[in-house]
Amino acid sequence: MQTVATSENVMLSLPCGDMSLLRSLSKKMGWTIHRQRKSGIEKGLEDIRKGNVYHAKNSEDLIKQILG
């Protein structure tokens, strides 16, 4: 007799610190985790929407902002 296992996809929002707990729990339970990561363009557009954009007067000012 064969048993058919059904599965369901679930989307969770977790704090980054709790990912290790989820990984260990999923390993013990035999679950799989698939993380959808944002691309660089998506992160950049999100920064622009949030207003995390800086302007430099010239190249020296830019280097000063980056390093200091």
Short mmCIF file of N, CA, C and O in Angstrom, two decimals:
data_model
loop_
_atom_site.label_atom_id
_atom_site.label_comp_id
_atom_site.label_asym_id
_atom_site.label_seq_id
_atom_site.Cartn_x
_atom_site.Cartn_y
_atom_site.Cartn_z
N MET A 1 0.83 -1.16 0.00
CA MET A 1 0.00 0.00 0.00
C MET A 1 0.89 1.25 0.00
O MET A 1 1.79 1.36 0.80
N GLN A 2 0.64 2.16 -0.95
CA GLN A 2 1.39 3.40 -1.03
C GLN A 2 0.57 4.53 -0.43
O GLN A 2 -0.64 4.60 -0.63
N THR A 3 1.26 5.38 0.29
CA THR A 3 0.59 6.56 0.80
C THR A 3 1.04 7.76 -0.01
O THR A 3 2.21 7.88 -0.37
N VAL A 4 0.11 8.63 -0.29
CA VAL A 4 0.42 9.83 -1.06
C VAL A 4 0.46 11.01 -0.10
O VAL A 4 -0.51 11.27 0.61
N ALA A 5 1.59 11.66 -0.04
CA ALA A 5 1.73 12.82 0.84
C ALA A 5 1.37 14.07 0.07
O ALA A 5 1.86 14.30 -1.04
N THR A 6 0.50 14.85 0.62
CA THR A 6 0.16 16.13 0.00
C THR A 6 0.94 17.22 0.72
O THR A 6 1.28 17.10 1.89
N SER A 7 1.22 18.26 0.01
CA SER A 7 1.95 19.38 0.62
C SER A 7 1.25 20.68 0.28
O SER A 7 0.47 20.76 -0.68
N GLU A 8 1.53 21.68 1.07
CA GLU A 8 0.92 22.98 0.88
C GLU A 8 2.02 24.03 1.01
O GLU A 8 2.87 23.96 1.89
N ASN A 9 2.01 25.00 0.12
CA ASN A 9 2.97 26.10 0.18
C ASN A 9 2.44 27.17 1.12
O ASN A 9 1.28 27.56 1.03
N VAL A 10 3.31 27.64 1.99
CA VAL A 10 2.94 28.65 2.97
C VAL A 10 3.99 29.75 2.92
O VAL A 10 5.19 29.49 2.85
N MET A 11 3.54 31.00 3.00
CA MET A 11 4.46 32.14 3.02
C MET A 11 4.47 32.74 4.42
O MET A 11 3.42 33.05 4.97
N LEU A 12 5.66 32.86 5.02
CA LEU A 12 5.81 33.40 6.36
C LEU A 12 6.68 34.65 6.32
O LEU A 12 7.61 34.74 5.53
N SER A 13 6.40 35.58 7.19
CA SER A 13 7.28 36.73 7.39
C SER A 13 7.86 36.61 8.79
O SER A 13 7.13 36.64 9.77
N LEU A 14 9.17 36.44 8.83
CA LEU A 14 9.86 36.23 10.11
C LEU A 14 10.95 37.27 10.30
O LEU A 14 11.56 37.72 9.33
N PRO A 15 11.25 37.59 11.55
CA PRO A 15 12.45 38.40 11.81
C PRO A 15 13.69 37.61 11.39
O PRO A 15 13.70 36.37 11.49
N CYS A 16 14.69 38.29 10.92
CA CYS A 16 15.91 37.61 10.45
C CYS A 16 16.53 36.73 11.52
O CYS A 16 17.08 35.68 11.21
N GLY A 17 16.43 37.13 12.77
CA GLY A 17 17.01 36.35 13.86
C GLY A 17 16.35 35.01 14.07
O GLY A 17 16.94 34.10 14.67
N ASP A 18 15.11 34.85 13.62
CA ASP A 18 14.39 33.60 13.82
C ASP A 18 14.58 32.59 12.68
O ASP A 18 14.06 31.48 12.75
N MET A 19 15.33 32.95 11.66
CA MET A 19 15.54 32.05 10.53
C MET A 19 16.28 30.78 10.95
O MET A 19 15.99 29.70 10.46
N SER A 20 17.23 30.90 11.87
CA SER A 20 17.97 29.71 12.31
C SER A 20 17.04 28.73 13.03
O SER A 20 17.16 27.52 12.87
N LEU A 21 16.10 29.25 13.79
CA LEU A 21 15.11 28.40 14.46
C LEU A 21 14.24 27.69 13.43
O LEU A 21 14.00 26.48 13.54
N LEU A 22 13.80 28.42 12.42
CA LEU A 22 12.98 27.82 11.38
C LEU A 22 13.75 26.75 10.61
O LEU A 22 13.22 25.69 10.30
N ARG A 23 15.02 27.03 10.32
CA ARG A 23 15.85 26.04 9.61
C ARG A 23 16.00 24.76 10.42
O ARG A 23 15.87 23.66 9.88
N SER A 24 16.28 24.89 11.71
CA SER A 24 16.46 23.68 12.52
C SER A 24 15.15 22.91 12.66
O SER A 24 15.14 21.68 12.61
N LEU A 25 14.04 23.61 12.82
CA LEU A 25 12.74 22.96 12.91
C LEU A 25 12.39 22.26 11.60
O LEU A 25 11.94 21.11 11.60
N SER A 26 12.65 22.93 10.48
CA SER A 26 12.33 22.32 9.19
C SER A 26 13.19 21.09 8.92
O SER A 26 12.72 20.11 8.33
N LYS A 27 14.43 21.13 9.37
CA LYS A 27 15.32 19.97 9.18
C LYS A 27 14.80 18.77 9.96
O LYS A 27 14.76 17.64 9.46
N LYS A 28 14.36 19.01 11.20
CA LYS A 28 13.84 17.92 12.04
C LYS A 28 12.53 17.36 11.50
O LYS A 28 12.26 16.17 11.62
N MET A 29 11.70 18.23 10.90
CA MET A 29 10.39 17.81 10.42
C MET A 29 10.42 17.30 8.98
O MET A 29 9.43 16.77 8.49
N GLY A 30 11.55 17.50 8.27
CA GLY A 30 11.65 17.05 6.89
C GLY A 30 11.02 18.02 5.91
O GLY A 30 10.66 17.64 4.80
N TRP A 31 10.89 19.27 6.31
CA TRP A 31 10.32 20.29 5.43
C TRP A 31 11.42 20.89 4.56
O TRP A 31 12.60 20.73 4.82
N THR A 32 11.02 21.59 3.52
CA THR A 32 11.98 22.32 2.70
C THR A 32 11.66 23.80 2.77
O THR A 32 10.50 24.20 2.88
N ILE A 33 12.70 24.61 2.73
CA ILE A 33 12.56 26.07 2.78
C ILE A 33 13.10 26.64 1.48
O ILE A 33 14.20 26.30 1.05
N HIS A 34 12.34 27.51 0.87
CA HIS A 34 12.78 28.23 -0.32
C HIS A 34 12.61 29.72 -0.05
O HIS A 34 11.50 30.18 0.20
N ARG A 35 13.73 30.43 -0.03
CA ARG A 35 13.69 31.87 0.23
C ARG A 35 13.69 32.63 -1.08
O ARG A 35 14.47 32.33 -1.98
N GLN A 36 12.83 33.61 -1.16
CA GLN A 36 12.82 34.47 -2.34
C GLN A 36 13.59 35.73 -1.98
O GLN A 36 13.19 36.50 -1.11
N ARG A 37 14.70 35.91 -2.62
CA ARG A 37 15.56 37.05 -2.31
C ARG A 37 15.32 38.17 -3.31
O ARG A 37 15.02 37.93 -4.47
N LYS A 38 15.50 39.39 -2.84
CA LYS A 38 15.32 40.56 -3.70
C LYS A 38 16.57 40.75 -4.54
O LYS A 38 17.70 40.57 -4.06
N SER A 39 16.37 41.15 -5.77
CA SER A 39 17.51 41.44 -6.64
C SER A 39 18.08 42.81 -6.25
O SER A 39 17.47 43.57 -5.50
N GLY A 40 19.23 43.11 -6.78
CA GLY A 40 19.86 44.40 -6.50
C GLY A 40 19.02 45.56 -6.97
O GLY A 40 18.93 46.60 -6.32
N ILE A 41 18.37 45.39 -8.11
CA ILE A 41 17.51 46.46 -8.64
C ILE A 41 16.31 46.66 -7.72
O ILE A 41 15.93 47.80 -7.42
N GLU A 42 15.72 45.58 -7.25
CA GLU A 42 14.58 45.70 -6.33
C GLU A 42 14.99 46.40 -5.03
O GLU A 42 14.26 47.24 -4.52
N LYS A 43 16.18 46.08 -4.51
CA LYS A 43 16.67 46.74 -3.30
C LYS A 43 16.91 48.22 -3.55
O LYS A 43 16.59 49.07 -2.71
N GLY A 44 17.48 48.55 -4.71
CA GLY A 44 17.73 49.95 -5.05
C GLY A 44 16.45 50.75 -5.19
O GLY A 44 16.35 51.88 -4.69
N LEU A 45 15.46 50.17 -5.86
CA LEU A 45 14.18 50.86 -6.02
C LEU A 45 13.49 51.06 -4.67
O LEU A 45 12.85 52.09 -4.43
N GLU A 46 13.64 50.09 -3.80
CA GLU A 46 13.07 50.21 -2.45
C GLU A 46 13.75 51.34 -1.68
O GLU A 46 13.09 52.11 -0.99
N ASP A 47 15.08 51.46 -1.81
CA ASP A 47 15.80 52.55 -1.17
C ASP A 47 15.33 53.91 -1.69
O ASP A 47 15.17 54.86 -0.93
N ILE A 48 15.13 54.00 -2.99
CA ILE A 48 14.66 55.26 -3.58
C ILE A 48 13.28 55.62 -3.03
O ILE A 48 13.02 56.76 -2.66
N ARG A 49 12.39 54.63 -2.95
CA ARG A 49 11.05 54.87 -2.40
C ARG A 49 11.10 55.34 -0.95
O ARG A 49 10.32 56.17 -0.52
N LYS A 50 12.06 54.78 -0.18
CA LYS A 50 12.20 55.16 1.23
C LYS A 50 12.91 56.51 1.40
O LYS A 50 12.92 57.06 2.48
N GLY A 51 13.54 56.99 0.34
CA GLY A 51 14.27 58.26 0.43
C GLY A 51 15.71 58.11 0.85
O GLY A 51 16.34 59.08 1.24
N ASN A 52 16.25 56.91 0.77
CA ASN A 52 17.65 56.66 1.13
C ASN A 52 18.56 56.98 -0.05
O ASN A 52 19.29 56.13 -0.55
N VAL A 53 18.52 58.23 -0.48
CA VAL A 53 19.31 58.67 -1.63
C VAL A 53 20.17 59.85 -1.18
O VAL A 53 19.68 60.76 -0.51
N TYR A 54 21.44 59.80 -1.48
CA TYR A 54 22.36 60.85 -1.08
C TYR A 54 22.96 61.51 -2.32
O TYR A 54 23.19 60.86 -3.33
N HIS A 55 23.20 62.80 -2.21
CA HIS A 55 23.77 63.56 -3.32
C HIS A 55 25.14 64.09 -2.90
O HIS A 55 25.32 64.52 -1.76
N ALA A 56 26.07 64.07 -3.81
CA ALA A 56 27.40 64.58 -3.55
C ALA A 56 27.67 65.77 -4.46
O ALA A 56 27.20 65.80 -5.61
N LYS A 57 28.42 66.75 -3.94
CA LYS A 57 28.76 67.94 -4.73
C LYS A 57 29.75 67.59 -5.84
O LYS A 57 29.64 68.10 -6.96
N ASN A 58 30.71 66.73 -5.51
CA ASN A 58 31.73 66.33 -6.47
C ASN A 58 32.31 64.98 -6.04
O ASN A 58 31.83 64.38 -5.08
N SER A 59 33.31 64.51 -6.73
CA SER A 59 33.86 63.19 -6.44
C SER A 59 34.51 63.14 -5.05
O SER A 59 34.42 62.13 -4.35
N GLU A 60 35.15 64.23 -4.64
CA GLU A 60 35.77 64.25 -3.31
C GLU A 60 34.71 64.14 -2.22
O GLU A 60 34.88 63.43 -1.23
N ASP A 61 33.60 64.84 -2.40
CA ASP A 61 32.49 64.79 -1.44
C ASP A 61 31.89 63.38 -1.41
O ASP A 61 31.54 62.88 -0.34
N LEU A 62 31.81 62.73 -2.55
CA LEU A 62 31.28 61.37 -2.63
C LEU A 62 32.15 60.40 -1.83
O LEU A 62 31.65 59.61 -1.03
N ILE A 63 33.47 60.50 -2.02
CA ILE A 63 34.40 59.62 -1.31
C ILE A 63 34.32 59.90 0.20
O ILE A 63 34.33 58.97 1.02
N LYS A 64 34.20 61.17 0.56
CA LYS A 64 34.08 61.53 1.96
C LYS A 64 32.82 60.93 2.58
O LYS A 64 32.84 60.42 3.70
N GLN A 65 31.70 60.93 1.85
CA GLN A 65 30.45 60.35 2.35
C GLN A 65 30.56 58.84 2.49
O GLN A 65 30.04 58.25 3.44
N ILE A 66 31.24 58.21 1.54
CA ILE A 66 31.38 56.74 1.57
C ILE A 66 32.26 56.30 2.73
O ILE A 66 31.94 55.38 3.46
N LEU A 67 33.38 56.96 2.92
CA LEU A 67 34.36 56.54 3.92
C LEU A 67 34.11 57.13 5.30
O LEU A 67 34.63 56.61 6.28
N GLY A 68 33.39 58.19 5.38
CA GLY A 68 33.27 58.83 6.70
C GLY A 68 31.93 58.94 7.15
O GLY A 68 31.15 58.98 7.87
#
